[in-house]
Amino acid sequence: MTTERTPLPRTELADLLTDAAQSVSAILTAEYPTTANRSYLHPVLGALSAGPRVACELNDRLEAFVAEEPRPTTPAGLFTLASYAAALGWLTESLAELTTSVDQICTRAGIPTVPQDPDVATPGSAEPDGEFGFAFSALELAAIRTAAEAAGLPPGDYVEVLSESLLTASRITDACMEISSGLLEDAAYVRGAATDRVWIGDGPDSLPTLVRSLLTRMDAAE
């Protein structure tokens, strides 16, 4: 005899989304020890190390949610499932882009595929005698040259890969912030609704925040 499971209350559904939002935002504060010869990767290593773990945790929670409520039938349950799945998909895609970008940075920096003596400089272009293309102070120039020497790179190449690393960090930061804020908006909507039937509708306003955001991105890409 099959016993029908009682749908999760809205408070627990909202907590599921809130916990996911906190996990995603924690990616941005993750720290990872960076050696001097890889200092240009410091902006991205925290997210690169924490992101996959968070994605796995969110996937496990989603599977547990579906196991508890195999076929959500209430509008609140369906809304929560759609929001959570959209967040997980978006995060997974963003982490894949992060990994690709970091690989490209490493290739540009000439990181070898076999162990190398850290005291041996990586071949690169000659150190520029002129300007970097940026307005650096004398103190900043000295710091750049010191960091570049430790990384085995000419200063100009070091600035280039560091700039790419900062740009990559900015992209994953924007993605995590949007995912987290969307989850929190949906959690507030689930928790504050007067009735489960509030989600029944045909318009875009009946969709979770992240689903609407993804649809907007798809329309913009066409």
Short mmCIF file of C-alpha atoms in Angstrom, two decimals:
data_model
loop_
_atom_site.label_atom_id
_atom_site.label_comp_id
_atom_site.label_asym_id
_atom_site.label_seq_id
_atom_site.Cartn_x
_atom_site.Cartn_y
_atom_site.Cartn_z
CA MET A 1 0.00 0.00 0.00
CA THR A 2 1.45 3.34 -1.06
CA THR A 3 1.24 6.20 1.41
CA GLU A 4 0.88 9.62 -0.11
CA ARG A 5 3.46 12.03 1.21
CA THR A 6 2.30 15.33 2.62
CA PRO A 7 3.64 18.26 0.57
CA LEU A 8 6.29 20.33 2.33
CA PRO A 9 4.96 23.48 4.00
CA ARG A 10 5.82 26.82 2.43
CA THR A 11 8.21 27.69 5.25
CA GLU A 12 10.36 24.64 4.49
CA LEU A 13 10.23 25.33 0.77
CA ALA A 14 11.37 28.89 1.39
CA ASP A 15 14.15 27.66 3.68
CA LEU A 16 15.38 25.36 0.90
CA LEU A 17 15.76 28.34 -1.44
CA THR A 18 17.30 30.54 1.26
CA ASP A 19 19.90 27.92 2.17
CA ALA A 20 20.79 27.56 -1.52
CA ALA A 21 21.19 31.33 -1.83
CA GLN A 22 23.56 31.41 1.14
CA SER A 23 25.62 28.55 -0.29
CA VAL A 24 25.99 30.32 -3.64
CA SER A 25 26.96 33.64 -2.06
CA ALA A 26 29.56 31.82 0.08
CA ILE A 27 31.47 31.00 -3.12
CA LEU A 28 32.43 34.68 -3.37
CA THR A 29 34.09 34.74 0.05
CA ALA A 30 35.96 31.45 -0.32
CA GLU A 31 39.71 31.70 0.07
CA TYR A 32 42.37 29.52 -1.47
CA PRO A 33 46.10 29.75 -0.68
CA THR A 34 47.96 31.19 -3.65
CA THR A 35 51.70 30.80 -4.10
CA ALA A 36 53.79 33.73 -5.27
CA ASN A 37 54.51 32.09 -8.62
CA ARG A 38 50.76 31.91 -9.32
CA SER A 39 49.66 35.18 -7.73
CA TYR A 40 47.86 36.32 -10.89
CA LEU A 41 45.33 33.50 -10.28
CA HIS A 42 44.43 34.71 -6.79
CA PRO A 43 41.19 36.49 -7.89
CA VAL A 44 39.70 33.25 -9.26
CA LEU A 45 41.09 30.43 -7.13
CA GLY A 46 38.60 30.83 -4.28
CA ALA A 47 35.58 30.47 -6.57
CA LEU A 48 37.32 27.78 -8.60
CA SER A 49 37.90 25.66 -5.48
CA ALA A 50 34.56 26.27 -3.72
CA GLY A 51 32.22 26.42 -6.71
CA PRO A 52 32.17 22.72 -7.68
CA ARG A 53 31.67 21.68 -4.05
CA VAL A 54 28.69 24.03 -3.70
CA ALA A 55 27.20 22.79 -6.97
CA CYS A 56 27.45 19.19 -5.72
CA GLU A 57 25.82 20.13 -2.41
CA LEU A 58 22.96 21.89 -4.19
CA ASN A 59 22.47 18.90 -6.46
CA ASP A 60 22.32 16.57 -3.46
CA ARG A 61 19.74 18.80 -1.78
CA LEU A 62 17.68 18.92 -4.96
CA GLU A 63 17.71 15.12 -5.22
CA ALA A 64 16.67 14.88 -1.56
CA PHE A 65 13.83 17.34 -2.17
CA VAL A 66 12.57 15.36 -5.16
CA ALA A 67 12.87 12.13 -3.15
CA GLU A 68 10.73 13.59 -0.38
CA GLU A 69 8.20 14.94 -2.86
CA PRO A 70 8.63 12.89 -6.06
CA ARG A 71 5.94 14.74 -7.98
CA PRO A 72 5.30 18.17 -6.50
CA THR A 73 1.69 18.98 -7.24
CA THR A 74 1.14 22.17 -5.28
CA PRO A 75 1.96 25.46 -7.04
CA ALA A 76 4.35 26.29 -4.19
CA GLY A 77 6.25 23.04 -4.62
CA LEU A 78 6.46 23.41 -8.41
CA PHE A 79 7.56 27.03 -8.06
CA THR A 80 10.32 26.05 -5.62
CA LEU A 81 11.49 23.18 -7.81
CA ALA A 82 11.67 25.44 -10.88
CA SER A 83 13.59 28.13 -9.01
CA TYR A 84 16.06 25.67 -7.49
CA ALA A 85 16.66 23.82 -10.76
CA ALA A 86 17.21 27.11 -12.62
CA ALA A 87 19.73 28.24 -9.98
CA LEU A 88 21.63 24.95 -10.14
CA GLY A 89 21.73 25.00 -13.93
CA TRP A 90 22.88 28.61 -14.04
CA LEU A 91 25.58 27.97 -11.44
CA THR A 92 26.83 24.87 -13.26
CA GLU A 93 27.05 26.79 -16.54
CA SER A 94 28.87 29.70 -14.86
CA LEU A 95 31.38 27.36 -13.22
CA ALA A 96 32.07 25.69 -16.57
CA GLU A 97 32.78 29.11 -18.07
CA LEU A 98 35.01 29.93 -15.09
CA THR A 99 37.03 26.74 -15.59
CA THR A 100 37.44 27.44 -19.31
CA SER A 101 38.61 30.99 -18.63
CA VAL A 102 41.12 29.85 -16.01
CA ASP A 103 42.48 27.24 -18.43
CA GLN A 104 42.96 30.00 -21.02
CA ILE A 105 44.74 32.20 -18.47
CA CYS A 106 47.07 29.34 -17.54
CA THR A 107 47.82 28.68 -21.20
CA ARG A 108 48.58 32.34 -21.81
CA ALA A 109 50.83 32.39 -18.74
CA GLY A 110 52.70 29.36 -20.05
CA ILE A 111 52.03 27.11 -17.09
CA PRO A 112 53.64 23.79 -18.06
CA THR A 113 51.83 20.47 -18.05
CA VAL A 114 54.80 18.83 -16.31
CA PRO A 115 56.47 19.83 -13.03
CA GLN A 116 58.98 22.63 -13.39
CA ASP A 117 61.56 24.16 -11.11
CA PRO A 118 59.82 27.26 -9.66
CA ASP A 119 63.12 29.12 -9.87
CA VAL A 120 63.19 28.70 -13.63
CA ALA A 121 61.41 31.57 -15.36
CA THR A 122 58.69 30.75 -17.88
CA PRO A 123 59.60 31.96 -21.36
CA GLY A 124 57.74 35.05 -22.42
CA SER A 125 58.06 38.29 -24.24
CA ALA A 126 60.82 40.70 -23.35
CA GLU A 127 60.17 43.08 -20.49
CA PRO A 128 58.75 46.30 -21.88
CA ASP A 129 60.86 49.38 -21.36
CA GLY A 130 57.99 51.73 -22.02
CA GLU A 131 54.51 52.07 -20.55
CA PHE A 132 52.15 49.18 -19.77
CA GLY A 133 49.18 50.89 -21.32
CA PHE A 134 47.95 51.70 -17.81
CA ALA A 135 48.79 54.62 -15.54
CA PHE A 136 50.75 53.00 -12.72
CA SER A 137 52.58 54.84 -9.98
CA ALA A 138 56.22 54.11 -9.28
CA LEU A 139 55.20 52.08 -6.22
CA GLU A 140 52.71 50.06 -8.26
CA LEU A 141 55.28 49.44 -10.98
CA ALA A 142 57.73 48.13 -8.40
CA ALA A 143 55.06 45.79 -6.97
CA ILE A 144 54.17 44.54 -10.46
CA ARG A 145 57.77 43.81 -11.29
CA THR A 146 58.27 41.97 -8.00
CA ALA A 147 55.15 39.85 -8.53
CA ALA A 148 56.04 39.22 -12.17
CA GLU A 149 59.53 38.07 -11.22
CA ALA A 150 58.11 35.64 -8.66
CA ALA A 151 55.71 34.31 -11.31
CA GLY A 152 58.46 33.94 -13.89
CA LEU A 153 56.73 36.33 -16.29
CA PRO A 154 57.69 39.61 -17.94
CA PRO A 155 55.81 42.48 -16.25
CA GLY A 156 53.69 43.18 -19.33
CA ASP A 157 52.56 39.56 -19.54
CA TYR A 158 51.88 39.50 -15.82
CA VAL A 159 49.59 42.53 -16.06
CA GLU A 160 47.77 40.90 -18.96
CA VAL A 161 47.03 37.60 -17.23
CA LEU A 162 46.16 39.35 -13.97
CA SER A 163 43.69 41.56 -15.85
CA GLU A 164 42.08 38.49 -17.42
CA SER A 165 41.89 36.87 -14.00
CA LEU A 166 40.17 39.92 -12.52
CA LEU A 167 37.70 40.01 -15.42
CA THR A 168 36.93 36.33 -14.93
CA ALA A 169 36.42 36.88 -11.21
CA SER A 170 34.04 39.73 -12.00
CA ARG A 171 31.93 37.49 -14.23
CA ILE A 172 31.56 34.68 -11.69
CA THR A 173 30.82 37.28 -9.00
CA ASP A 174 28.02 38.80 -11.07
CA ALA A 175 26.56 35.35 -11.77
CA CYS A 176 26.65 34.23 -8.12
CA MET A 177 25.13 37.50 -6.93
CA GLU A 178 22.29 37.27 -9.45
CA ILE A 179 21.63 33.62 -8.61
CA SER A 180 21.68 34.29 -4.87
CA SER A 181 19.45 37.36 -5.05
CA GLY A 182 17.00 35.52 -7.33
CA LEU A 183 16.75 32.63 -4.90
CA LEU A 184 16.15 35.03 -2.01
CA GLU A 185 13.41 36.82 -3.95
CA ASP A 186 11.72 33.52 -4.71
CA ALA A 187 12.08 32.39 -1.09
CA ALA A 188 10.39 35.58 0.11
CA TYR A 189 7.62 35.06 -2.43
CA VAL A 190 7.03 31.47 -1.31
CA ARG A 191 7.12 32.37 2.38
CA GLY A 192 4.97 35.49 2.14
CA ALA A 193 2.18 34.24 -0.09
CA ALA A 194 -1.22 34.05 1.54
CA THR A 195 -2.16 30.85 -0.31
CA ASP A 196 -0.52 28.16 -2.43
CA ARG A 197 -2.91 28.95 -5.28
CA VAL A 198 -1.25 32.33 -5.86
CA TRP A 199 1.15 30.74 -8.39
CA ILE A 200 -1.52 29.54 -10.77
CA GLY A 201 -1.43 31.76 -13.85
CA ASP A 202 -0.36 32.05 -17.46
CA GLY A 203 1.70 35.24 -17.34
CA PRO A 204 5.47 35.58 -16.84
CA ASP A 205 4.93 36.92 -13.32
CA SER A 206 3.92 33.42 -12.24
CA LEU A 207 7.46 32.17 -13.00
CA PRO A 208 10.36 32.19 -10.52
CA THR A 209 12.81 35.10 -10.71
CA LEU A 210 15.68 33.02 -12.08
CA VAL A 211 13.50 31.39 -14.73
CA ARG A 212 12.44 34.83 -15.94
CA SER A 213 16.07 35.96 -15.96
CA LEU A 214 17.13 32.93 -17.98
CA LEU A 215 14.34 33.49 -20.49
CA THR A 216 15.42 37.12 -20.84
CA ARG A 217 19.01 36.04 -21.49
CA MET A 218 17.86 33.53 -24.12
CA ASP A 219 15.79 36.19 -25.89
CA ALA A 220 18.74 38.60 -25.86
CA ALA A 221 21.03 35.94 -27.34
CA GLU A 222 18.73 35.27 -30.30
#
